[in-house]
Coordinates of C-alpha atoms in Angstrom, one line a residue:
Chain A
M1 CA 39.8 57.2 44.5
S2 CA 39.0 54.0 46.3
R3 CA 36.7 54.6 49.2
R4 CA 36.9 53.2 52.7
T5 CA 33.4 52.2 53.6
L6 CA 32.3 50.3 56.8
N7 CA 29.1 48.4 57.4
I8 CA 27.9 48.8 61.0
A9 CA 25.1 47.2 62.9
L10 CA 23.8 48.4 66.3
L11 CA 21.9 45.9 68.5
Q12 CA 19.1 47.8 70.1
L13 CA 17.8 45.2 72.6
S14 CA 16.1 44.9 76.0
F15 CA 17.8 42.8 78.8
S16 CA 16.7 40.9 81.9
D17 CA 18.8 39.7 84.8
D18 CA 19.2 36.3 83.1
L19 CA 22.8 36.5 81.8
D20 CA 22.5 33.4 79.6
A21 CA 19.3 34.7 78.0
N22 CA 20.9 38.1 77.4
Q23 CA 24.0 36.5 75.8
K24 CA 21.9 34.2 73.7
K25 CA 19.8 37.2 72.4
L26 CA 22.9 39.1 71.6
A27 CA 24.5 36.1 69.8
D28 CA 21.3 35.4 67.8
S29 CA 21.2 39.1 66.8
V30 CA 24.8 39.1 65.7
A31 CA 24.0 36.0 63.5
K32 CA 20.9 37.7 62.2
A33 CA 22.8 40.9 61.4
C34 CA 25.5 38.9 59.5
A35 CA 22.8 37.2 57.4
Q36 CA 22.1 40.6 55.7
K37 CA 23.5 41.3 52.3
D38 CA 25.8 44.0 53.6
K39 CA 27.4 42.0 56.4
P40 CA 28.6 44.3 59.1
A41 CA 32.3 44.6 59.9
L42 CA 31.4 46.3 63.2
I43 CA 28.7 45.4 65.7
V44 CA 28.0 47.6 68.7
F45 CA 26.1 46.4 71.8
S46 CA 24.5 48.7 74.3
E47 CA 25.9 49.6 77.7
L48 CA 26.0 47.0 80.5
H49 CA 24.3 44.3 78.4
N50 CA 24.8 41.5 80.9
G51 CA 21.8 42.4 82.9
L52 CA 19.3 45.0 84.0
Y53 CA 20.6 48.6 84.4
F54 CA 21.4 48.1 88.1
C55 CA 22.6 51.7 88.6
Q56 CA 19.0 53.0 89.1
Q57 CA 19.6 52.7 92.8
E58 CA 22.6 52.3 95.1
N59 CA 22.9 48.7 96.3
A60 CA 26.1 47.1 97.7
D61 CA 25.0 43.7 96.4
A62 CA 25.3 44.9 92.8
F63 CA 29.1 44.9 93.1
T64 CA 29.0 41.1 92.8
R65 CA 28.1 41.7 89.1
A66 CA 31.7 43.0 88.5
E67 CA 34.3 40.8 86.7
T68 CA 37.8 41.1 85.5
V69 CA 39.0 41.9 82.0
P70 CA 40.1 39.6 80.4
G71 CA 37.3 37.6 82.0
P72 CA 34.1 35.8 81.1
T73 CA 32.4 38.6 79.2
S74 CA 35.5 39.8 77.2
E75 CA 36.3 36.2 76.3
W76 CA 32.7 35.6 75.2
C77 CA 32.8 38.8 73.0
C78 CA 36.1 37.8 71.5
A79 CA 34.9 34.3 70.6
L80 CA 31.8 35.8 69.0
A81 CA 33.9 38.3 67.1
K82 CA 36.2 35.6 65.8
Q83 CA 33.3 33.3 64.9
H84 CA 31.7 35.9 62.7
Q85 CA 34.9 37.6 61.6
L86 CA 34.0 41.1 62.7
V87 CA 34.7 43.7 65.4
I88 CA 32.4 43.8 68.4
V89 CA 32.1 46.7 70.9
G90 CA 30.8 45.3 74.1
S91 CA 30.4 46.6 77.7
V92 CA 31.0 45.2 81.2
F93 CA 31.1 46.2 84.8
E94 CA 34.9 45.7 85.4
K95 CA 36.7 44.9 88.6
T96 CA 40.4 45.4 88.4
T97 CA 42.9 43.3 90.4
D98 CA 43.8 46.3 92.5
G99 CA 40.2 46.8 93.6
D100 CA 38.9 49.5 91.2
Y101 CA 35.6 49.3 89.5
Y102 CA 34.9 50.7 86.1
N103 CA 32.2 51.0 83.5
T104 CA 34.1 49.5 80.6
A105 CA 33.7 49.2 76.9
L106 CA 35.5 46.3 75.3
V107 CA 36.7 46.0 71.7
A108 CA 37.0 42.5 70.4
D109 CA 38.7 42.2 67.0
S110 CA 37.8 39.8 64.2
D111 CA 40.8 37.5 65.0
G112 CA 39.4 36.9 68.5
S113 CA 41.9 39.2 70.2
L114 CA 41.0 41.9 72.7
A115 CA 41.9 45.1 70.8
G116 CA 41.4 47.3 73.8
R117 CA 39.1 48.7 76.4
Y118 CA 37.9 52.1 77.5
H119 CA 37.0 53.1 81.0
K120 CA 34.1 55.6 81.2
T121 CA 35.3 59.1 82.1
H122 CA 32.1 61.1 82.8
I123 CA 30.1 59.2 85.4
P124 CA 26.6 60.4 86.1
Y125 CA 25.1 60.7 89.6
D126 CA 21.5 61.9 89.4
P127 CA 18.1 60.3 90.0
G128 CA 18.0 57.0 88.2
Y129 CA 21.7 57.0 87.3
Y130 CA 23.7 56.6 90.5
E131 CA 26.8 55.4 88.7
Q132 CA 29.3 57.2 90.9
H133 CA 28.3 54.7 93.6
Y134 CA 29.7 51.9 91.4
F135 CA 32.3 53.2 89.0
K136 CA 35.6 55.1 89.3
S137 CA 36.2 57.7 86.6
S138 CA 38.9 56.9 84.1
S139 CA 42.2 58.6 84.7
E140 CA 43.6 57.6 81.3
G141 CA 42.3 60.2 78.9
F142 CA 40.9 59.6 75.5
H143 CA 42.7 57.1 73.2
P144 CA 41.3 55.5 70.0
I145 CA 41.5 51.8 69.9
Q146 CA 43.3 50.4 66.9
T147 CA 41.5 47.5 65.2
S148 CA 41.6 45.7 61.9
I149 CA 38.9 48.1 60.6
G150 CA 40.4 51.4 61.8
K151 CA 40.8 53.5 64.9
L152 CA 37.7 53.5 66.9
G153 CA 36.8 56.4 69.2
V154 CA 35.0 54.3 71.9
L155 CA 33.2 56.4 74.6
I156 CA 30.3 55.5 76.8
C157 CA 26.8 56.9 77.4
F158 CA 27.1 60.0 79.6
D159 CA 30.3 60.9 77.8
Q160 CA 27.9 61.8 75.0
W161 CA 27.1 65.1 76.5
F162 CA 30.7 66.3 76.6
P163 CA 32.1 67.8 73.4
E164 CA 35.5 67.7 75.0
A165 CA 35.5 63.9 75.0
A166 CA 34.5 63.7 71.3
R167 CA 37.1 66.3 70.4
A168 CA 39.9 64.6 72.3
M169 CA 39.2 61.3 70.6
A170 CA 39.1 63.0 67.2
L171 CA 42.4 64.9 67.8
A172 CA 43.9 61.5 68.9
G173 CA 43.0 60.1 65.5
A174 CA 39.6 58.4 66.0
E175 CA 37.9 57.8 62.7
L176 CA 34.5 57.1 64.2
L177 CA 32.8 57.8 67.5
I178 CA 31.0 54.8 69.2
Y179 CA 28.7 55.1 72.2
P180 CA 27.3 52.1 74.0
T181 CA 24.4 53.6 76.0
A182 CA 21.7 53.1 78.5
I183 CA 19.5 56.2 78.7
G184 CA 15.7 56.7 78.9
Y185 CA 12.7 58.7 79.7
D186 CA 11.9 59.6 83.3
P187 CA 8.2 58.4 83.4
E188 CA 7.5 61.2 85.9
N189 CA 8.3 63.9 83.3
S190 CA 5.8 65.4 80.9
Q191 CA 5.8 63.9 77.4
A192 CA 7.1 67.3 76.0
Q193 CA 10.1 67.1 78.4
Q194 CA 10.7 63.5 77.5
I195 CA 10.9 64.4 73.9
R196 CA 13.2 67.4 74.5
D197 CA 15.5 65.2 76.5
R198 CA 15.7 62.5 73.8
E199 CA 16.1 65.0 71.0
A200 CA 18.8 66.8 72.9
W201 CA 20.6 63.5 73.3
I202 CA 20.5 62.9 69.6
T203 CA 21.4 66.4 68.6
V204 CA 24.4 66.9 70.8
Q205 CA 25.9 63.7 69.4
R206 CA 25.3 64.8 65.8
G207 CA 27.1 68.0 66.8
H208 CA 30.1 65.9 67.8
A209 CA 30.1 64.4 64.3
I210 CA 30.0 67.8 62.7
A211 CA 32.6 69.6 64.9
N212 CA 35.0 66.7 64.2
L213 CA 33.8 65.6 60.7
I214 CA 33.6 61.9 61.7
P215 CA 30.7 59.6 61.9
V216 CA 28.9 58.7 65.1
A217 CA 27.3 55.4 66.1
S218 CA 25.2 55.3 69.2
C219 CA 23.6 52.1 70.5
N220 CA 21.0 52.4 73.3
R221 CA 19.0 49.8 75.2
I222 CA 15.2 49.7 74.8
A223 CA 12.2 49.0 77.1
Y224 CA 11.0 49.9 80.5
E225 CA 12.9 48.7 83.6
A226 CA 11.4 49.1 87.0
A227 CA 13.6 50.3 89.8
P228 CA 14.8 47.6 92.2
D229 CA 12.9 49.3 95.0
T230 CA 9.8 50.6 93.2
S231 CA 8.8 52.7 96.2
Q232 CA 11.8 55.0 95.5
S233 CA 11.5 55.6 91.8
S234 CA 9.3 55.1 88.8
G235 CA 11.9 53.3 86.8
I236 CA 13.4 54.1 83.4
N237 CA 11.8 53.7 80.0
F238 CA 14.9 53.3 77.9
W239 CA 14.3 55.3 74.7
G240 CA 16.3 53.3 72.1
S241 CA 16.5 55.7 69.2
S242 CA 19.9 54.2 68.4
F243 CA 21.4 55.9 65.3
V244 CA 24.3 56.2 63.0
C245 CA 25.1 59.6 61.4
G246 CA 27.7 60.7 58.9
P247 CA 30.4 63.3 59.4
Q248 CA 28.1 66.2 58.9
G249 CA 25.6 64.9 61.4
E250 CA 23.3 63.6 58.6
F251 CA 21.2 60.5 59.7
L252 CA 22.2 57.3 58.0
A253 CA 20.0 55.1 60.1
Q254 CA 17.8 55.5 63.2
A255 CA 15.7 53.2 65.3
N256 CA 12.5 54.2 67.0
D257 CA 11.9 54.4 70.8
Q258 CA 9.6 51.3 70.9
D259 CA 11.2 48.3 69.4
E260 CA 14.0 45.8 69.7
T261 CA 15.8 46.1 66.4
I262 CA 19.1 45.9 64.5
V263 CA 20.2 49.2 63.0
H264 CA 22.2 48.8 59.8
A265 CA 24.3 51.6 58.2
T266 CA 27.2 52.1 55.9
V267 CA 29.6 54.9 56.8
D268 CA 32.1 56.2 54.2
L269 CA 35.3 56.9 56.2
S270 CA 36.9 58.7 53.2
R271 CA 34.4 61.6 53.6
T272 CA 36.3 62.8 56.7
E273 CA 39.4 63.7 54.8
E274 CA 37.4 65.3 51.9
L275 CA 35.4 67.4 54.3
R276 CA 38.3 68.5 56.4
K277 CA 39.9 70.1 53.3
V278 CA 36.8 72.4 53.0
W279 CA 35.8 72.7 56.6
T280 CA 39.1 73.4 58.3
F281 CA 38.0 73.1 61.9
L282 CA 40.9 71.1 63.2
R283 CA 43.5 73.4 61.5
D284 CA 41.8 76.5 62.8
R285 CA 41.4 75.6 66.5
K286 CA 42.9 78.1 68.9
P287 CA 43.7 75.9 71.9
E288 CA 45.7 78.6 73.6
M289 CA 42.5 80.7 73.8
Y290 CA 40.4 78.0 75.5
H291 CA 41.9 78.3 78.9
K292 CA 42.2 82.1 79.2
Chain B
M1 CA 9.2 81.4 91.0
S2 CA 9.4 84.5 88.9
R3 CA 10.9 83.7 85.5
R4 CA 13.5 85.7 83.5
T5 CA 12.3 85.8 80.0
L6 CA 13.9 87.7 77.2
N7 CA 12.3 88.8 73.9
I8 CA 14.8 88.6 71.0
A9 CA 14.6 89.7 67.4
L10 CA 17.1 88.7 64.7
L11 CA 17.3 90.8 61.5
Q12 CA 17.9 88.5 58.6
L13 CA 18.6 91.0 55.8
S14 CA 20.5 91.4 52.6
F15 CA 23.0 94.2 52.1
S16 CA 24.5 96.2 49.3
D17 CA 27.6 98.4 49.3
D18 CA 25.5 101.5 50.0
L19 CA 26.2 102.1 53.7
D20 CA 23.4 104.6 54.2
A21 CA 20.9 102.3 52.6
N22 CA 22.0 99.4 54.8
Q23 CA 21.8 101.4 58.0
K24 CA 18.3 102.7 56.9
K25 CA 17.2 99.2 56.3
L26 CA 18.5 98.1 59.7
A27 CA 17.0 101.1 61.5
D28 CA 13.6 100.5 59.8
S29 CA 13.7 96.9 60.8
V30 CA 14.5 97.7 64.4
A31 CA 11.5 100.0 64.4
K32 CA 9.3 97.3 62.8
A33 CA 10.5 94.7 65.3
C34 CA 9.7 97.1 68.2
A35 CA 6.1 97.6 66.9
Q36 CA 5.3 94.0 67.7
K37 CA 3.3 93.1 70.8
D38 CA 6.3 91.4 72.4
K39 CA 8.8 94.2 72.0
P40 CA 12.3 92.8 71.8
A41 CA 14.8 93.6 74.6
L42 CA 17.6 92.3 72.4
I43 CA 18.1 92.7 68.6
V44 CA 20.9 90.9 66.7
F45 CA 22.3 92.1 63.4
S46 CA 24.2 89.8 61.0
E47 CA 27.9 89.9 60.5
L48 CA 29.6 92.9 58.8
H49 CA 26.3 94.5 58.0
N50 CA 27.8 97.8 56.7
G51 CA 28.2 96.3 53.2
L52 CA 28.7 93.4 51.0
Y53 CA 30.7 90.4 52.4
F54 CA 34.0 91.7 51.1
C55 CA 36.0 88.6 52.3
Q56 CA 35.0 86.6 49.3
Q57 CA 38.3 87.6 47.8
E58 CA 41.6 89.1 48.9
N59 CA 41.7 92.8 48.0
A60 CA 43.9 95.4 49.6
D61 CA 41.4 98.2 48.8
A62 CA 38.9 96.6 51.2
F63 CA 41.0 97.6 54.2
T64 CA 39.6 101.2 53.7
R65 CA 36.3 99.8 55.1
A66 CA 37.8 99.5 58.5
E67 CA 37.0 102.0 61.3
T68 CA 37.8 102.5 65.0
V69 CA 35.6 101.5 67.9
P70 CA 34.3 103.8 69.3
G71 CA 33.6 105.1 65.8
P72 CA 30.8 105.8 63.4
T73 CA 29.2 102.3 63.4
S74 CA 29.4 101.8 67.2
E75 CA 28.0 105.3 67.8
W76 CA 25.2 104.6 65.3
C77 CA 24.4 101.3 67.1
C78 CA 24.5 103.0 70.5
A79 CA 22.2 105.8 69.4
L80 CA 19.7 103.3 67.9
A81 CA 19.8 101.1 71.1
K82 CA 19.1 104.2 73.2
Q83 CA 16.3 105.4 70.9
H84 CA 14.5 102.1 71.2
Q85 CA 15.6 101.3 74.7
L86 CA 17.0 97.8 73.9
V87 CA 20.3 96.0 73.5
I88 CA 21.8 95.7 70.0
V89 CA 24.5 93.3 68.9
G90 CA 26.1 94.8 65.8
S91 CA 29.2 94.0 63.8
V92 CA 32.1 96.0 62.3
F93 CA 35.4 95.7 60.5
E94 CA 37.6 97.3 63.2
K95 CA 40.9 99.0 62.9
T96 CA 42.7 99.6 66.2
T97 CA 44.9 102.6 66.9
D98 CA 48.0 100.3 67.0
G99 CA 47.2 99.0 63.5
D100 CA 45.5 95.7 64.1
Y101 CA 42.3 94.7 62.2
Y102 CA 39.6 92.7 63.8
N103 CA 36.2 91.2 62.9
T104 CA 34.3 92.7 65.8
A105 CA 30.9 92.3 67.4
L106 CA 29.6 95.3 69.3
V107 CA 27.1 95.3 72.1
A108 CA 25.2 98.6 72.5
D109 CA 23.2 98.8 75.8
S110 CA 19.8 100.4 76.1
D111 CA 21.2 103.5 77.8
G112 CA 23.3 104.2 74.7
S113 CA 26.5 103.0 76.2
L114 CA 28.9 100.6 74.5
A115 CA 28.6 97.6 76.8
G116 CA 31.5 95.8 75.2
R117 CA 33.0 94.2 72.1
Y118 CA 34.2 90.8 71.0
H119 CA 37.0 90.1 68.5
K120 CA 36.4 87.0 66.4
T121 CA 38.7 84.2 67.5
H122 CA 38.3 81.6 64.8
I123 CA 39.1 83.2 61.4
P124 CA 38.2 81.2 58.3
Y125 CA 40.5 81.0 55.3
D126 CA 39.0 78.9 52.6
P127 CA 37.4 79.5 49.2
G128 CA 34.9 82.4 49.5
Y129 CA 35.9 83.2 53.1
Y130 CA 39.4 84.7 53.0
E131 CA 39.1 86.3 56.4
Q132 CA 42.7 85.7 57.5
H133 CA 43.7 88.2 54.9
Y134 CA 41.8 90.9 56.7
F135 CA 41.4 90.0 60.4
K136 CA 43.7 89.2 63.2
S137 CA 42.6 86.5 65.6
S138 CA 41.6 87.6 69.0
S139 CA 44.1 87.0 71.8
E140 CA 41.6 87.8 74.5
G141 CA 39.8 84.6 75.2
F142 CA 36.1 84.3 75.8
H143 CA 34.4 86.7 78.1
P144 CA 30.6 87.4 78.3
I145 CA 29.6 91.0 78.0
Q146 CA 27.6 92.3 80.9
T147 CA 24.5 94.2 79.8
S148 CA 21.3 95.5 81.4
I149 CA 19.6 92.3 80.3
G150 CA 22.2 89.8 81.3
K151 CA 25.6 88.3 80.4
L152 CA 25.8 87.9 76.7
G153 CA 28.1 85.2 75.2
V154 CA 28.8 87.0 71.9
L155 CA 30.7 85.0 69.3
I156 CA 30.9 85.4 65.6
C157 CA 30.2 83.1 62.6
F158 CA 33.1 80.7 62.2
D159 CA 33.3 80.4 66.0
Q160 CA 30.0 78.5 65.6
W161 CA 31.9 75.3 64.5
F162 CA 34.0 75.2 67.7
P163 CA 32.4 73.7 70.8
E164 CA 35.4 75.0 72.8
A165 CA 34.3 78.6 72.2
A166 CA 30.7 77.9 73.3
R167 CA 31.9 76.0 76.4
A168 CA 34.4 78.7 77.4
M169 CA 31.7 81.4 77.2
A170 CA 29.3 79.2 79.2
L171 CA 31.9 78.5 81.9
A172 CA 32.6 82.2 82.1
G173 CA 28.9 82.8 82.9
A174 CA 27.3 83.5 79.5
E175 CA 23.5 83.2 79.8
L176 CA 22.9 83.1 76.0
L177 CA 25.1 82.5 73.0
I178 CA 24.8 85.0 70.1
Y179 CA 26.3 84.6 66.7
P180 CA 26.2 87.4 64.0
T181 CA 26.9 85.4 60.9
A182 CA 27.6 85.5 57.1
I183 CA 27.5 82.0 55.7
G184 CA 26.0 80.6 52.5
Y185 CA 25.8 77.9 49.9
D186 CA 28.6 77.4 47.5
P187 CA 26.6 77.5 44.1
E188 CA 29.1 75.0 42.7
N189 CA 28.1 72.3 45.2
S190 CA 25.3 69.8 44.6
Q191 CA 22.0 70.7 46.2
A192 CA 22.4 67.7 48.5
Q193 CA 25.8 69.0 49.7
Q194 CA 24.3 72.5 50.2
I195 CA 21.6 71.1 52.4
R196 CA 24.1 69.0 54.4
D197 CA 26.3 72.1 55.0
R198 CA 23.4 74.2 56.2
E199 CA 21.9 71.5 58.4
A200 CA 25.3 70.9 59.9
W201 CA 25.6 74.6 60.7
I202 CA 22.3 74.6 62.5
T203 CA 22.8 71.3 64.3
V204 CA 26.3 72.0 65.6
Q205 CA 25.0 75.2 67.2
R206 CA 22.0 73.4 68.7
G207 CA 24.6 71.1 70.2
H208 CA 26.3 74.0 71.9
A209 CA 23.0 75.0 73.5
I210 CA 22.5 71.4 74.8
A211 CA 26.0 70.8 76.1
N212 CA 25.9 74.1 78.0
L213 CA 22.1 74.3 78.7
I214 CA 21.8 77.9 77.4
P215 CA 19.8 79.3 74.5
V216 CA 21.5 80.1 71.2
A217 CA 20.6 83.0 68.8
S218 CA 22.2 83.0 65.4
C219 CA 21.6 85.7 62.8
N220 CA 22.7 85.2 59.3
R221 CA 22.6 87.4 56.2
I222 CA 20.4 86.4 53.2
A223 CA 20.6 86.6 49.4
Y224 CA 23.2 85.9 46.7
E225 CA 26.3 88.1 46.4
A226 CA 28.5 87.8 43.4
A227 CA 32.3 87.7 44.0
P228 CA 34.1 91.0 43.3
D229 CA 36.0 89.2 40.5
T230 CA 33.4 86.9 39.0
S231 CA 36.0 85.0 36.9
Q232 CA 37.5 83.7 40.1
S233 CA 34.4 82.4 42.0
S234 CA 30.7 81.7 41.7
G235 CA 29.8 83.9 44.6
I236 CA 27.9 83.0 47.8
N237 CA 24.2 82.4 48.2
F238 CA 23.8 83.4 51.9
W239 CA 21.5 80.8 53.3
G240 CA 19.7 82.8 56.1
S241 CA 18.1 80.2 58.3
S242 CA 18.6 82.4 61.3
F243 CA 17.2 80.8 64.4
V244 CA 16.8 80.9 68.1
C245 CA 16.8 77.6 70.1
G246 CA 16.3 76.9 73.8
P247 CA 18.7 75.3 76.2
Q248 CA 18.0 71.8 75.0
G249 CA 18.5 72.8 71.4
E250 CA 14.7 73.0 70.8
F251 CA 13.8 75.4 68.0
L252 CA 11.9 78.5 69.2
A253 CA 12.0 80.3 65.9
Q254 CA 13.6 79.8 62.5
A255 CA 13.8 81.7 59.3
N256 CA 13.9 80.2 55.8
D257 CA 16.8 80.4 53.3
Q258 CA 15.0 82.7 50.9
D259 CA 13.6 85.8 52.5
E260 CA 14.5 88.9 54.4
T261 CA 12.7 88.6 57.6
I262 CA 12.7 89.4 61.3
V263 CA 12.8 86.4 63.6
H264 CA 11.1 86.9 66.9
A265 CA 11.5 84.5 69.9
T266 CA 11.2 84.6 73.6
V267 CA 13.8 82.7 75.6
D268 CA 13.3 81.7 79.3
L269 CA 16.7 82.2 81.0
S270 CA 15.4 80.5 84.1
R271 CA 15.4 77.2 82.3
T272 CA 19.2 77.0 82.5
E273 CA 19.3 76.7 86.2
E274 CA 16.5 74.2 86.3
L275 CA 18.0 72.0 83.7
R276 CA 21.5 72.1 85.2
K277 CA 20.1 70.6 88.4
V278 CA 19.0 67.5 86.4
W279 CA 21.6 67.5 83.6
T280 CA 24.8 68.0 85.6
F281 CA 27.2 68.5 82.7
L282 CA 29.1 71.4 84.2
R283 CA 29.6 69.7 87.5
D284 CA 30.7 66.5 85.9
R285 CA 33.3 67.8 83.4
K286 CA 36.8 66.3 83.8
P287 CA 39.0 69.1 82.5
E288 CA 42.2 67.3 83.8
M289 CA 41.4 64.5 81.3
Y290 CA 41.0 66.7 78.2
H291 CA 44.7 67.3 77.7
K292 CA 46.1 63.9 78.3

């Protein structure tokens, strides 16, 4: 049987508020990833890569960061995807023409077209992550984005903690879950708590792979970012730890929590169908029981 | 703040088709567990502990193993619970008066009363696990069982693979998820596949802890059992690996895949409320989006 494998690269990078420098770093990293022997067919950026993670605090001025889709960032992603003949999952603070604001993931296909977008559904609002101040929650549900390389189940960061989102994407036909992310250690927590938080973040996503028998690719930013008003908060130490796991949650590649790096992995999309013959979770769901 | 801790013991044992010997082994193990410094307030048995795992094949004679609840096994569990002044989660092949058959978990409270029962919802039907031949699927939904030590979210084995069951129990107020289990290696699989299967089983359950921020206690049987008709199948090598994890999926205790053993752990039920203030997953669910 011929197998459907897919080379993936995740760009685990730090960002400043210099948009041009961020885009140059991303473009250079894409070129570097493509120079590898196993050229990626899919490259994932981390969440809100145009600048610092501005949601650490509530600040009306930050709304000026928003842009339309299509718009400058989506066009830049599409051009980069076409240039390198691969699929890119990017991220942008989106303002719609009717005045809504979304935390949006973009999928640029290898022909330079915009294959689709996803509006983040689960929006955090807790110390350091005041996203409900900025973003409306999606009202669209969970729909995989069809691309030249398959149906991508694109979700975003806080969605990671919700098995419902992963399941809905899988039931709608997603072949792979992809999470652009910005999450980190709270410097005020003990080291033991920091580790528990990070391990929980990794483990719950591996669980989504297992429950649905599809791979997961999760790309997080790295490095410490101070809060805009340092008197209010200790900032966030983004923990990286970007990873790709297979459909039984097995690690295929994993970055550390210290370094900017490119994570390369090859997933075998044929495994899903094989495993679902043995582990018949989708067949044996009892949806009529879940709301009793 | 006073903390609500709970000492738990899991009895990871092998069984034969000698009911009296099985019950003696369980009773002796309960006594042994209670002789520890941190006497357990909750003891969990593995799934269908009255005999061999008869669902390896389809066999009409095996229906004679079924019994009513209340009945001999539930009464035995309740007497043992009262004798040692603790809560026991047991398991039985139940036949109801109206002719239904269930894979049932029993909860015996420390006063000797039957606190409640749970009928398995997700019933496997795949090589080695022909449970749909024997058991009707529950039509009752997911309801925690109130006991003297708290609200127990009792599920059974194959339910482990379904985040929906864990979530429904948590939303209904379960303070702890408990899984009596009988699962093992397929001897015909490669060692690498055997390990992936076991690790997936562990990881997906840790994921349920994390997504709901409650501890998980999972008690599996141990040892190889041949199939009734050895010409049809290579049997099952039950992989043990019983474990207790905390509400962020952190291991508190874990058995190996070789030995009969008693797993002791102490969970801190107060952690759930503390964690849910920081990780606001239940608040931020979007149920109206999960069915679009």
